[in-house]
Short mmCIF file of C-alpha atoms (C1' of nucleotides) in Angstrom, two decimals:
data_model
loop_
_atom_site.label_atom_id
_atom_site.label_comp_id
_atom_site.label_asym_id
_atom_site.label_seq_id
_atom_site.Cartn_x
_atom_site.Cartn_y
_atom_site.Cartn_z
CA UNK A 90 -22.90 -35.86 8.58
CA UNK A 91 -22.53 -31.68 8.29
CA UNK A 92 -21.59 -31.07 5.03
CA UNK A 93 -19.44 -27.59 5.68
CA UNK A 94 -20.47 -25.42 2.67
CA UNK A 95 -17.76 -23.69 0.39
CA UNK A 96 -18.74 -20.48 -1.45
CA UNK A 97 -16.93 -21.69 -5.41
CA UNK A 98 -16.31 -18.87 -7.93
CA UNK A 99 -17.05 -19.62 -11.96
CA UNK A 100 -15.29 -17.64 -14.95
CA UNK A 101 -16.24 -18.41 -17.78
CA UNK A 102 -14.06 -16.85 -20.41
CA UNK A 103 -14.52 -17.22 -24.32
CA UNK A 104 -11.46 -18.78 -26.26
CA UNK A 105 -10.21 -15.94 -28.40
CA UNK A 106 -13.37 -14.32 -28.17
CA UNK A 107 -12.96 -11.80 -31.41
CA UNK A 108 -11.28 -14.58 -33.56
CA UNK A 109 -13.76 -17.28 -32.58
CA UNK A 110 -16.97 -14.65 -33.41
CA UNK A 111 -15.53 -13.95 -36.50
CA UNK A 112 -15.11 -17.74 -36.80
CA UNK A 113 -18.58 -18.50 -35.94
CA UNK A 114 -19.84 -16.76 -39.99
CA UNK A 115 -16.50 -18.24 -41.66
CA UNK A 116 -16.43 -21.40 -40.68
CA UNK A 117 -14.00 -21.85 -44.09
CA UNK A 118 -11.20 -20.55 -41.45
CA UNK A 119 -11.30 -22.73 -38.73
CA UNK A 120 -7.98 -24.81 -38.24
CA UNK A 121 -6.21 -21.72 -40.33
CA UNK A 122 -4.27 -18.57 -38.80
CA UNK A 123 -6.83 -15.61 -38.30
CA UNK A 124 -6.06 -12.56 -36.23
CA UNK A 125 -8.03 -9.42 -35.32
CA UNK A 126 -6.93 -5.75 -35.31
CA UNK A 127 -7.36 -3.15 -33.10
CA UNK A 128 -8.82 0.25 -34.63
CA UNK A 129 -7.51 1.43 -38.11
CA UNK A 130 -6.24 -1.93 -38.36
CA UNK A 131 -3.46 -0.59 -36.23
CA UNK A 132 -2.57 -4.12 -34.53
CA UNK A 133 -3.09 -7.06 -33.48
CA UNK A 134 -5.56 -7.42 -30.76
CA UNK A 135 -6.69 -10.97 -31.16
CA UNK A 136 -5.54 -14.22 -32.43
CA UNK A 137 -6.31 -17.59 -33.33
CA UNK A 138 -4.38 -20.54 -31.56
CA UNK A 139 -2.96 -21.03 -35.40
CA UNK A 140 -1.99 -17.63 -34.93
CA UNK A 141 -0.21 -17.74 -31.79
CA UNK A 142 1.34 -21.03 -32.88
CA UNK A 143 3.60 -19.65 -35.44
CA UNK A 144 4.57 -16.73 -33.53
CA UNK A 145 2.42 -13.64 -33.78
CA UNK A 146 2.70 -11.50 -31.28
CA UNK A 147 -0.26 -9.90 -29.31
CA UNK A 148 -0.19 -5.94 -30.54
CA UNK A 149 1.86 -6.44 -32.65
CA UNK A 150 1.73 -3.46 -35.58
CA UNK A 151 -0.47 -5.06 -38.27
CA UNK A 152 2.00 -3.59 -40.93
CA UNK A 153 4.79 -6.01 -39.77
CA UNK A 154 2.94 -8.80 -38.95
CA UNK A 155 2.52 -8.66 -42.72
CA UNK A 156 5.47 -8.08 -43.68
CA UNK A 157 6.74 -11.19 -41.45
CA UNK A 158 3.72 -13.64 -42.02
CA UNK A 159 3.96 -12.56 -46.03
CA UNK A 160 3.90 -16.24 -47.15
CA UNK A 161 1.54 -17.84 -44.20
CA UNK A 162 -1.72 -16.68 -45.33
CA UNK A 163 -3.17 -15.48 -42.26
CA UNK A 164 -6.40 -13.84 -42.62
CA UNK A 165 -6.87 -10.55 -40.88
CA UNK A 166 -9.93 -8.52 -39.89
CA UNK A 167 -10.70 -5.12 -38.84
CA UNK A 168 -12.68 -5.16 -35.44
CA UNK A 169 -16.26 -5.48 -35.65
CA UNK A 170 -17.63 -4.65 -32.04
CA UNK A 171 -21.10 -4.29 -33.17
CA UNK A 172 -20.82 -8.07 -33.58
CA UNK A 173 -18.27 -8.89 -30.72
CA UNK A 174 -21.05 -6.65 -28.88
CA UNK A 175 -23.89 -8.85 -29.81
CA UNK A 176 -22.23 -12.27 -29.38
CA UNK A 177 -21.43 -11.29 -25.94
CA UNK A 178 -25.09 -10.50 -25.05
CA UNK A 179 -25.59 -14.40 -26.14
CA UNK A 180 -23.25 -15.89 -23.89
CA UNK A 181 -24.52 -13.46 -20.76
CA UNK A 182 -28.35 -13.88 -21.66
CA UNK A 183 -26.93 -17.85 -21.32
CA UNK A 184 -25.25 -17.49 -18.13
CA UNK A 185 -27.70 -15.61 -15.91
CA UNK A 186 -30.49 -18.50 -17.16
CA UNK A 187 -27.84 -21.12 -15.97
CA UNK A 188 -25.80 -19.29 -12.96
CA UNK A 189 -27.42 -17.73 -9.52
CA UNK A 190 -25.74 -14.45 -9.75
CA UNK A 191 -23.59 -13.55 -12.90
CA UNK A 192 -21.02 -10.76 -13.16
CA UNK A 193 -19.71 -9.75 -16.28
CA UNK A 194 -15.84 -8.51 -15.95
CA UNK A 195 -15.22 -7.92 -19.63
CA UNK A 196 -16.85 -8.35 -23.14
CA UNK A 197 -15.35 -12.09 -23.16
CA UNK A 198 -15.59 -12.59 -19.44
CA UNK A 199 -17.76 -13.08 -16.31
CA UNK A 200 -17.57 -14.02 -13.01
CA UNK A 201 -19.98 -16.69 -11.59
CA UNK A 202 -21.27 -16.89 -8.19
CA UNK A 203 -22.28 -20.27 -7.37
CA UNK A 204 -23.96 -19.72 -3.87
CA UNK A 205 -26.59 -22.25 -3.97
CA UNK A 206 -25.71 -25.01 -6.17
CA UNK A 207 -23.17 -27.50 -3.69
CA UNK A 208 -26.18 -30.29 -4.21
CA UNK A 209 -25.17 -30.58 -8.12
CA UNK A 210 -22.23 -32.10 -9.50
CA UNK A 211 -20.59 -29.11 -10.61
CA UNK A 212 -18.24 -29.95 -12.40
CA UNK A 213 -20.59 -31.62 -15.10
CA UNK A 214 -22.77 -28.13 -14.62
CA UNK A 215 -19.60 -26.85 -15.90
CA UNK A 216 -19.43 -29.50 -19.06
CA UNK A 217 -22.57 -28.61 -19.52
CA UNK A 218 -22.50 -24.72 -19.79
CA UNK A 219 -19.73 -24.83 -21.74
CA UNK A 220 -21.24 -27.34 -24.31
CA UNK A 221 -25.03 -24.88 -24.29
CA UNK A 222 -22.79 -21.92 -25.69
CA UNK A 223 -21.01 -23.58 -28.01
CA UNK A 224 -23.92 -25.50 -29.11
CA UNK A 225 -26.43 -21.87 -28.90
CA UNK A 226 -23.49 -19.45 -29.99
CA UNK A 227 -20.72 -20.95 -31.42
CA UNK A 228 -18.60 -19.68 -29.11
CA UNK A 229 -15.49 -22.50 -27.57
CA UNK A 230 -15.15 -20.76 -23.59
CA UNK A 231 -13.12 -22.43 -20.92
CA UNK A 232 -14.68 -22.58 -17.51
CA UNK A 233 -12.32 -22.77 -13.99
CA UNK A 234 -14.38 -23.07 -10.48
CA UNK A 235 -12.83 -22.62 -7.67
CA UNK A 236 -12.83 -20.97 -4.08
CA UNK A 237 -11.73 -17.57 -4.76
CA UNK A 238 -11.63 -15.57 -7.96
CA UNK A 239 -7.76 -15.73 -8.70
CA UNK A 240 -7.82 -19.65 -8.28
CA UNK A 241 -11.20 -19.76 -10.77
CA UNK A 242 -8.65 -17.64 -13.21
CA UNK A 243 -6.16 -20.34 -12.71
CA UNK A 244 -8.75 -23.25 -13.44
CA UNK A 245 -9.94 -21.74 -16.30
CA UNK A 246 -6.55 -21.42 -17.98
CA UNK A 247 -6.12 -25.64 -16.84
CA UNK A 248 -9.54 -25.42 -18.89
CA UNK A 249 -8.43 -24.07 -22.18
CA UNK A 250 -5.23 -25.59 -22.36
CA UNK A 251 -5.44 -29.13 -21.29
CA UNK A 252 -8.26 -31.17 -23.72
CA UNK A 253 -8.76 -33.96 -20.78
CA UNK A 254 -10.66 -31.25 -18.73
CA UNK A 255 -13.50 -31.56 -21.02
CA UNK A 256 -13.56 -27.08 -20.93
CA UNK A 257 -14.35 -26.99 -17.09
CA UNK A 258 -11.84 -27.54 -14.53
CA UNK A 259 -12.90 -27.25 -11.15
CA UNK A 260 -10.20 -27.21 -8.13
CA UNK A 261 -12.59 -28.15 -4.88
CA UNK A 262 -10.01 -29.33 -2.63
CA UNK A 263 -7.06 -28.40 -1.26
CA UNK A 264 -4.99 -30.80 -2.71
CA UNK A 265 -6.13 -29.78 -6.09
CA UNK A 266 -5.00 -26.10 -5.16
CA UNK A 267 -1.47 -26.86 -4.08
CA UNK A 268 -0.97 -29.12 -7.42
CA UNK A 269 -2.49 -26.32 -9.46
CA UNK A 270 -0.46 -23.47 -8.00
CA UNK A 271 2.55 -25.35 -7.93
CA UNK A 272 2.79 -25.57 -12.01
CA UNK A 273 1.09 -22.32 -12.57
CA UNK A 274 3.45 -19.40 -13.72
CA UNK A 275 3.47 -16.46 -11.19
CA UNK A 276 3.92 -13.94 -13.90
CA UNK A 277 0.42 -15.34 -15.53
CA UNK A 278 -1.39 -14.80 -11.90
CA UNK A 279 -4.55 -12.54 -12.43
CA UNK A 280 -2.72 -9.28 -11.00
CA UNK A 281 0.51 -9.73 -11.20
CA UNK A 282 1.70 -7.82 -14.27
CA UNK A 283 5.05 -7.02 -15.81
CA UNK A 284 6.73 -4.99 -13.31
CA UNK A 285 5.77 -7.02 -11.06
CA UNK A 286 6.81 -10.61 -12.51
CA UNK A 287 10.68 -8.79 -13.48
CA UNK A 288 10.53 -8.07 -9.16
CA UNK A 289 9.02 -11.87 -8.66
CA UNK A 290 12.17 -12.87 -11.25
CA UNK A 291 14.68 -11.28 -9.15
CA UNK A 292 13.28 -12.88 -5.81
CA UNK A 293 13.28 -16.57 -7.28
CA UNK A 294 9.76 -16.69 -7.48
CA UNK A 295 8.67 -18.56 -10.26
CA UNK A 296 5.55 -20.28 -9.48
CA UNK A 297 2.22 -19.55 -7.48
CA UNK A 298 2.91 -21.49 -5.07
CA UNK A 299 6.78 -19.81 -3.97
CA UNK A 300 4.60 -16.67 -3.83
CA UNK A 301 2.04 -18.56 -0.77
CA UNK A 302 5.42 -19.53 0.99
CA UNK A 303 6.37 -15.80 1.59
CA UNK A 304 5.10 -14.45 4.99
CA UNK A 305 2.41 -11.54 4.36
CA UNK A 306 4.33 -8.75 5.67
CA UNK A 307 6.93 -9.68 3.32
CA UNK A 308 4.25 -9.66 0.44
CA UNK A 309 2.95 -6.41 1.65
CA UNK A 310 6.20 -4.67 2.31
CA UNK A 311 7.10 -5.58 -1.55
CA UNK A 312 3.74 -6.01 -3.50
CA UNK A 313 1.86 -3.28 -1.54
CA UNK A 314 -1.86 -4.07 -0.72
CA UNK A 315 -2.92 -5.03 -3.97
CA UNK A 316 -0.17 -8.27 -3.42
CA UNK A 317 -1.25 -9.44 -0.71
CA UNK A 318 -4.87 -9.95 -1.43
CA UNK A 319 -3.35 -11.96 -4.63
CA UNK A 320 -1.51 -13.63 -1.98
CA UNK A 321 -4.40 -14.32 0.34
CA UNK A 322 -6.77 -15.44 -2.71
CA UNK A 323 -4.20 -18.13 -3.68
CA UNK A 324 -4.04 -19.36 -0.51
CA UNK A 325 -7.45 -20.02 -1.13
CA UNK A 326 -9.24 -16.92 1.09
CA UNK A 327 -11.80 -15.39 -0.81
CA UNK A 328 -10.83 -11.33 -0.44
CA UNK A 329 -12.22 -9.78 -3.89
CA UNK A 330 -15.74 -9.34 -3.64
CA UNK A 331 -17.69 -9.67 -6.44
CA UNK A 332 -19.77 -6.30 -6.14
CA UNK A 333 -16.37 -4.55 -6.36
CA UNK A 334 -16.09 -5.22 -9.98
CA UNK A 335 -19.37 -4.23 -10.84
CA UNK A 336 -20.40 -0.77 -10.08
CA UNK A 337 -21.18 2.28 -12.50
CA UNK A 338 -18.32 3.54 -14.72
CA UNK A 339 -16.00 6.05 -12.28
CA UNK A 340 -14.70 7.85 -15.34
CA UNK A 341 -15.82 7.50 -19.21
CA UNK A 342 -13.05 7.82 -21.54
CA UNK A 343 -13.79 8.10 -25.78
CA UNK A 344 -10.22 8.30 -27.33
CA UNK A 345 -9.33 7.28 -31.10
CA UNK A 346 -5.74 7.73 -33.13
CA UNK A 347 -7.08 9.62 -36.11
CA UNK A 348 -6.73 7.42 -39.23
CA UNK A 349 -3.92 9.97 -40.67
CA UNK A 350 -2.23 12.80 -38.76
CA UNK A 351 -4.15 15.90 -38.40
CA UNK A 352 -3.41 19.71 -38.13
CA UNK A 353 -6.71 21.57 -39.10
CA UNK A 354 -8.53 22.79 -35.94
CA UNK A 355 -11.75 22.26 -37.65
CA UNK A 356 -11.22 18.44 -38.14
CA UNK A 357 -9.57 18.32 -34.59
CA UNK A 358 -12.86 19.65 -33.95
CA UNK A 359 -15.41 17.21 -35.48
CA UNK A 360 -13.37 14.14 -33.61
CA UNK A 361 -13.66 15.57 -30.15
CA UNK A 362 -17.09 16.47 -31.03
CA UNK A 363 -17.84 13.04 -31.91
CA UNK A 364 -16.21 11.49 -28.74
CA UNK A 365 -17.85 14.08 -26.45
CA UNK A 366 -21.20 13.09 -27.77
CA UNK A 367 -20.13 9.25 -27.39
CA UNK A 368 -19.00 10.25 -23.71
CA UNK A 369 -22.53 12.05 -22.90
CA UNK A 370 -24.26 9.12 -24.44
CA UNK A 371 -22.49 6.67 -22.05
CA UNK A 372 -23.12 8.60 -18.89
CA UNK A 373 -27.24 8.51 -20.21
CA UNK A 374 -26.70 4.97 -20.27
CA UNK A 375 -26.12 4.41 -16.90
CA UNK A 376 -27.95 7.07 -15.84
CA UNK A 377 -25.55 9.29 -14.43
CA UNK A 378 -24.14 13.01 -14.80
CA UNK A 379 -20.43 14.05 -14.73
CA UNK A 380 -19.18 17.43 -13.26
CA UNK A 381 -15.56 17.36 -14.51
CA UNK A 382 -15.14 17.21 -18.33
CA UNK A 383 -11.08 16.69 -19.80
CA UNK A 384 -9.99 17.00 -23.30
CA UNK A 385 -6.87 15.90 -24.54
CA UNK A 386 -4.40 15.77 -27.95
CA UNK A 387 -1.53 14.40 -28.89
CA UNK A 388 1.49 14.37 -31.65
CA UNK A 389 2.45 10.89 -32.65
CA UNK A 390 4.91 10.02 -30.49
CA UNK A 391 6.78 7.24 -32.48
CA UNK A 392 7.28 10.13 -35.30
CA UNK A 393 10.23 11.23 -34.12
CA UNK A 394 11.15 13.46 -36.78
CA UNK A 395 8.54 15.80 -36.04
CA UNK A 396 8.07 18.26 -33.22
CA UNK A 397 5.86 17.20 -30.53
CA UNK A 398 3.52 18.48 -28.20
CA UNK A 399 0.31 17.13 -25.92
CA UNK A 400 -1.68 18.73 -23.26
CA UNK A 401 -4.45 18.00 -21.65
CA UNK A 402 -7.04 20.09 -19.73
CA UNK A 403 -10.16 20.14 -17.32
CA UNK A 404 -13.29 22.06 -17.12
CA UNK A 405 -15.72 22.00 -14.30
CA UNK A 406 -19.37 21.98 -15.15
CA UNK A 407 -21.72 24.38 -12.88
CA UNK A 408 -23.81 21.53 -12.77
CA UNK A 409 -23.12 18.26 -13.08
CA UNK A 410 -24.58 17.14 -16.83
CA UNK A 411 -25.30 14.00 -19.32
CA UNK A 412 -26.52 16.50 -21.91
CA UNK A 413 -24.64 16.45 -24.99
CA UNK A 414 -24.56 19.86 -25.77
CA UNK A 415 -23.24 20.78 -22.26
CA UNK A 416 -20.41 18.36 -22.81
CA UNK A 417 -19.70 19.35 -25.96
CA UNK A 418 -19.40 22.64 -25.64
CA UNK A 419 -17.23 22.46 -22.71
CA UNK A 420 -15.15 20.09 -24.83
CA UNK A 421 -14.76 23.42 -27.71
CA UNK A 422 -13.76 25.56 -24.98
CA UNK A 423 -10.65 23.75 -23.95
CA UNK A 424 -9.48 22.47 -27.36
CA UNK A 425 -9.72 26.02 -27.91
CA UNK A 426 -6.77 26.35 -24.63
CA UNK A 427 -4.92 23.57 -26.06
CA UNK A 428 -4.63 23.82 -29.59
CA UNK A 429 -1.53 24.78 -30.78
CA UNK A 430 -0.95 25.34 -34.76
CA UNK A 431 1.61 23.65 -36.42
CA UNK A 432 1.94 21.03 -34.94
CA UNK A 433 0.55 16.98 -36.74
CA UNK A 434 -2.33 15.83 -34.16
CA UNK A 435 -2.19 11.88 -34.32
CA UNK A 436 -4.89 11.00 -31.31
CA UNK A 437 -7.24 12.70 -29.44
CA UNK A 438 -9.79 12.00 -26.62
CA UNK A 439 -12.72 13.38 -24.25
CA UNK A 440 -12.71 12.02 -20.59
CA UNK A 441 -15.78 12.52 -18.34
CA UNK A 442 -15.20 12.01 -14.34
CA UNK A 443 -16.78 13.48 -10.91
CA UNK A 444 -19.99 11.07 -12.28
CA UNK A 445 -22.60 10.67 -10.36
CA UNK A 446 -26.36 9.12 -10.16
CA UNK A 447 -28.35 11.65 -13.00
CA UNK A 448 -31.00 12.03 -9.71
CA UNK A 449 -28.60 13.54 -7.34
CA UNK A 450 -27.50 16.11 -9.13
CA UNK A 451 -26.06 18.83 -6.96
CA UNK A 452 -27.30 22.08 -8.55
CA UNK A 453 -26.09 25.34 -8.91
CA UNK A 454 -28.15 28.53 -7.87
CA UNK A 455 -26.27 30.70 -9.63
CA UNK A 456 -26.41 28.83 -12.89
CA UNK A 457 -28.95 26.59 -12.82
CA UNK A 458 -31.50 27.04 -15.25
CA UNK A 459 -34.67 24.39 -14.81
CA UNK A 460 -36.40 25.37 -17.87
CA UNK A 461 -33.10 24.93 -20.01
CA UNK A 462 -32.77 21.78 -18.04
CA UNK A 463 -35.57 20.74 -18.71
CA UNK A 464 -35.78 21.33 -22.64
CA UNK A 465 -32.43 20.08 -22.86
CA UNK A 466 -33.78 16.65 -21.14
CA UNK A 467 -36.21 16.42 -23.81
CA UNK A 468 -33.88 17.15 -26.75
CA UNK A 469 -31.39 14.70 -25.64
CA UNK A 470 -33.95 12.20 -24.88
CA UNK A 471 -35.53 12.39 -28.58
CA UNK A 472 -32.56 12.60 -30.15
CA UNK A 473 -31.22 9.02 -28.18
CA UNK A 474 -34.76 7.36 -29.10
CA UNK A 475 -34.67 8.35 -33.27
CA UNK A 476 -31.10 7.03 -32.76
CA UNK A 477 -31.78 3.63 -30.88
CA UNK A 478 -35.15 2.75 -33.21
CA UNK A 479 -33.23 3.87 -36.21
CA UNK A 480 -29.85 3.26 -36.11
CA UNK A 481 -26.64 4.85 -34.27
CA UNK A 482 -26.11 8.20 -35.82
CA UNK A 483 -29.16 8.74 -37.13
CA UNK A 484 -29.27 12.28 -35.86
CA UNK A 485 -26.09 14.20 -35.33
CA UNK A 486 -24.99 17.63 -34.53
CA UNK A 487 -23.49 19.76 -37.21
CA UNK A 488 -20.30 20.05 -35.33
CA UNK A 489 -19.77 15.87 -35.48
CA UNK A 490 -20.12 15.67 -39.85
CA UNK A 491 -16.35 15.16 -40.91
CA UNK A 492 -15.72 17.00 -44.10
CA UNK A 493 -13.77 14.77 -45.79
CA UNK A 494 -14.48 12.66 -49.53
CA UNK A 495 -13.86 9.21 -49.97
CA UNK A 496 -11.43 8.40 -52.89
CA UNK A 497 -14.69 8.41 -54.81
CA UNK A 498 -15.37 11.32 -54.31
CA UNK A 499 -18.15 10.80 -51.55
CA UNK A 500 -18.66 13.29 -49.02
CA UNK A 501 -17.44 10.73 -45.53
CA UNK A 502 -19.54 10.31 -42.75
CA UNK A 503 -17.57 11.04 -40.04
CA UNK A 504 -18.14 7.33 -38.58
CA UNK A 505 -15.73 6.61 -41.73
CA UNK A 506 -13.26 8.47 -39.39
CA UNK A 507 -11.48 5.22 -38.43
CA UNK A 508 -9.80 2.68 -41.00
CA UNK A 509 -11.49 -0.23 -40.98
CA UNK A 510 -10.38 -1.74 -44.03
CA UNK A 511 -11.03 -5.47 -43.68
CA UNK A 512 -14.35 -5.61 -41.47
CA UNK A 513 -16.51 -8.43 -41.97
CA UNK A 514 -20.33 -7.98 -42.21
CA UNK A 515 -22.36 -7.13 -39.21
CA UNK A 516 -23.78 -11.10 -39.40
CA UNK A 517 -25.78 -10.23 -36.01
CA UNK A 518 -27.91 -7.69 -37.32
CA UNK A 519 -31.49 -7.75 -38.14
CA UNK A 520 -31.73 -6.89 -42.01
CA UNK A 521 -33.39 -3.38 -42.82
CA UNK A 522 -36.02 -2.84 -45.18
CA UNK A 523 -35.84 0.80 -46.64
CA UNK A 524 -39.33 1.72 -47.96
CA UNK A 525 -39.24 4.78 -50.55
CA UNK A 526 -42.29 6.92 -50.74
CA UNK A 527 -42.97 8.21 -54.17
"C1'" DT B 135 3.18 4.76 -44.96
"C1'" DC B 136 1.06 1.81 -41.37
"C1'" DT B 137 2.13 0.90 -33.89
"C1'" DG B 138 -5.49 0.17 -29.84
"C1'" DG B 139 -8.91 1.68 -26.44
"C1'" DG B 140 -11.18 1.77 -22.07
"C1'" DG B 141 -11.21 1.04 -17.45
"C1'" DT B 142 -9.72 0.36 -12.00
"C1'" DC B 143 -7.04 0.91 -7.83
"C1'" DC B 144 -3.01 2.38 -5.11
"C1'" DT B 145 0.74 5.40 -3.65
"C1'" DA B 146 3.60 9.31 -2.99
"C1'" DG B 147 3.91 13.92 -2.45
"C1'" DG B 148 2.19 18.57 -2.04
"C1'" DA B 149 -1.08 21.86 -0.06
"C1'" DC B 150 -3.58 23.13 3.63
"C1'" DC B 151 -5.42 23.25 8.30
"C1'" DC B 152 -5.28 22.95 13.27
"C1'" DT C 5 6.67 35.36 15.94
"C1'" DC C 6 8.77 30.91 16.03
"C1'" DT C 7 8.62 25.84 15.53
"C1'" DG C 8 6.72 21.04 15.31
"C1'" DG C 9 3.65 17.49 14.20
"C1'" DG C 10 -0.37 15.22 12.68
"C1'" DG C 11 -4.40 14.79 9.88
"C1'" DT C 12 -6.97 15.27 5.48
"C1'" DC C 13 -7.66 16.08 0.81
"C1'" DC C 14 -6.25 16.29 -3.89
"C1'" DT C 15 -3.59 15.06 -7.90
"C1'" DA C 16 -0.34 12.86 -10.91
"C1'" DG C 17 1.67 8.88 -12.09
"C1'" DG C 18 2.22 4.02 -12.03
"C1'" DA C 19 0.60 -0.59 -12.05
"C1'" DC C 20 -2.81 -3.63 -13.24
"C1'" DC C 21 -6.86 -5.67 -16.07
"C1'" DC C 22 -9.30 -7.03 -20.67
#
DNA sequence: TCTGGGGTCCTAGGACCC
DNA sequence: TCTGGGGTCCTAGGACCC
């Protein structure tokens, strides 16, 4: 007999990824409540199932969680995305040995392609995987399989919540589907977000499967576009390709809340410094150029005592650049526009766009400069290989060093710029030996 | 006192051109 | 000069994701 061959879909996502790396060095915590914060421990970005068992709240402010959770000892840590960084790198070195083609969607998540394998019992493949990166990592993920990319969401959610699945649930038939999709939350459907459950509320749809019994004009005439290939994909019609969600960055974005609120223009200065040269450095990494650079600052908005004020503004380059210097100083130029005094800056950020490939760059006559190019190439170049053999921020420009002092009385780095009061070691790095010549 | 950061895609509306 | 209509491009804002 024909055996008609299904394309199936993997994700594989790690079980609160940031918690469970953290985890992985302390194993002291498992079983106890353990949440990780977002930048100057601001809020709550991650948390343990203990965690989310008594209540916490994802973001919630880190201040009140505190103050709520005083007598539930729940440990807390400041993010550590060097090591988030380098546990991920684990699991995806792990997948593409295991999967055909391997996408990865987020630092905790990737899409598998499973063209190729129908002969294998999948769903033990599955077992399997899951078991390797636990066993290789440490890390507990939940795998879901299924026909399209929204259902393999589903699945994976059947995964992490329901023990019997063994960490891999895999919906290969119909049947399967419709049972699935009939228990399954609308407002917890991959794309359907909070405007859009409140409108799925108000139209008595609760589950997945009332959303399949609408007719598609309805969906499109409510949801837009984006609704009905949600629509279409629970249905069971594969309509996301898996390319789309993995081309180069359109737009490269380095934004930070400053650890207190700011009004010097200097110190305004060295931050958007710092994130422009983060922003070139990106753009080198994928090897393209950007030709429209943005700069923007703003007042804290929950202050509402004090005045506030934000702006934002673009510059075009005459040639499309990765070259820190470029960036930068197109970054001076508008803060220049946009500062105002008097005012308490609270957050700030550099935004790169118009990118394209660094070997199409579209030159200008009338500025371009192929000797300055070409120097610049070379600068930029040395500068990222002292940096990647030596350590990030080995070399820096001038205009990056913060001028502040530690309560020591220290001169900061300006890496000290964000709070990160309660980070745990980098456990992934290799240790450095500092040899001192005489 | 303390409230994250980095992306994508879609749509509506305005400007402009023919 | 007047008026209408259709197409395209750009941008801001909104919705979504992790």
């Amino acid at each position: 007999m024909r055996r008609l061959f299904v394309k199936m879909y993997g994700l594989v996502d790690c079980d609160n990824c940031f918690v469970s790396c953290e985890r992985v060095f302390r194993p002291d915590l498992e079983g106890h409540p353990v949440v990780v914060l977002s930048n100057n421990d601001g809020c709550v970005i991650s948390r343990s199932r203990e965690a989310k068992d008594i209540g916490i709240r994802m973001g919630m402010p880190y201040y009140q969680m505190r103050e709520h959770y005083r007598d539930k000892e729940v440990t807390a840590f400041s993010s550590n995305y060097e090591l988030y960084g380098n546990m991920s790198n684990r699991i995806m070195n792990i997948l593409r040995e295991e999967a055909p083609i391997v996408m990865q969607y987020s630092i905790d998540e990737a899409f598998l392609d499973l063209n190729g394998m129908e002969n294998i019992n999948i769903k033990e493949w599955g077992e399997n995987l899951s078991l390797k990166i636990l066993k290789c990592v440490g890390m507990p993920v939940s795998i879901g399989i299924a026909k399209t990319k929204t259902l393999a969401k589903i699945a994976s959610e059947f995964a992490k919540k329901y023990p019997g699945y063994n960490k891999c649930c895999y919906i290969d038939t119909d049947e399967k589907r419709e049972k699935a999709i009939k228990v399954f939350p609308i407002d917890d459907v991959w794309g359907i977000g909070r405007k859009n459950s409140v409108k799925m509320e108000y139209f008595g749809i609760h589950t997945a499967y009332d959303f399949t019994l609408k007719s598609k004009s309805w969906v499109l005439k409510n949801f837009s576009i984006t609704g009905v290939r949600t629509w279409f994909e629970l249905k069971g019609y594969d309509c996301i390709p898996l390319d789309s969600l993995d081309s180069k960055r359109k737009s490269i974005c380095t934004s930070r809340s400053f650890p207190n609120m700011i009004e010097n223009f200097d110190d305004i200065r060295t931050h958007i410094s710092n994130f422009a040269v983060r922003c070139a450095e990106k753009l080198r990494l994928q090897h393209s150029v950007a030709g429209l650079v943005t700069v923007f600052i703003d007042t804290n908005h929950l202050r509402y005592d004090l005045p506030q004020y934000g702006n934002g503004m673009s510059i075009t380059l005459h040639t499309a650049s990765n070259a820190t210097q470029t960036i930068v100083k197109a970054c001076f130029s508008i803060l220049c526009d946009i500062y105002k005094e008097g005012y308490k800056y609270k957050r700030g950020g550099v935004i790169v766009t118009d990118i394209c490939d660094e070997c199409a760059v579209q030159t200008d006559f009338a500025d371009y400069d192929a000797d300055n190019h070409r120097k610049m190439h070379v600068l930029t170049s040395t500068i990222d290989n002292i940096n990647r053999q030596n350590g990030k921020d080995m070399v820096v420009l001038g205009s990056q060093q913060y001028k502040g002092k530690s309560n020591d009385g220290k001169n900061l780095k300006f890496s000290n710029a964000v709070k990160r009061a309660l980070k745990s070691p980098n456990y992934t790095e290799p240790y450095k030996f500092i040899v001192k010549s005489k």
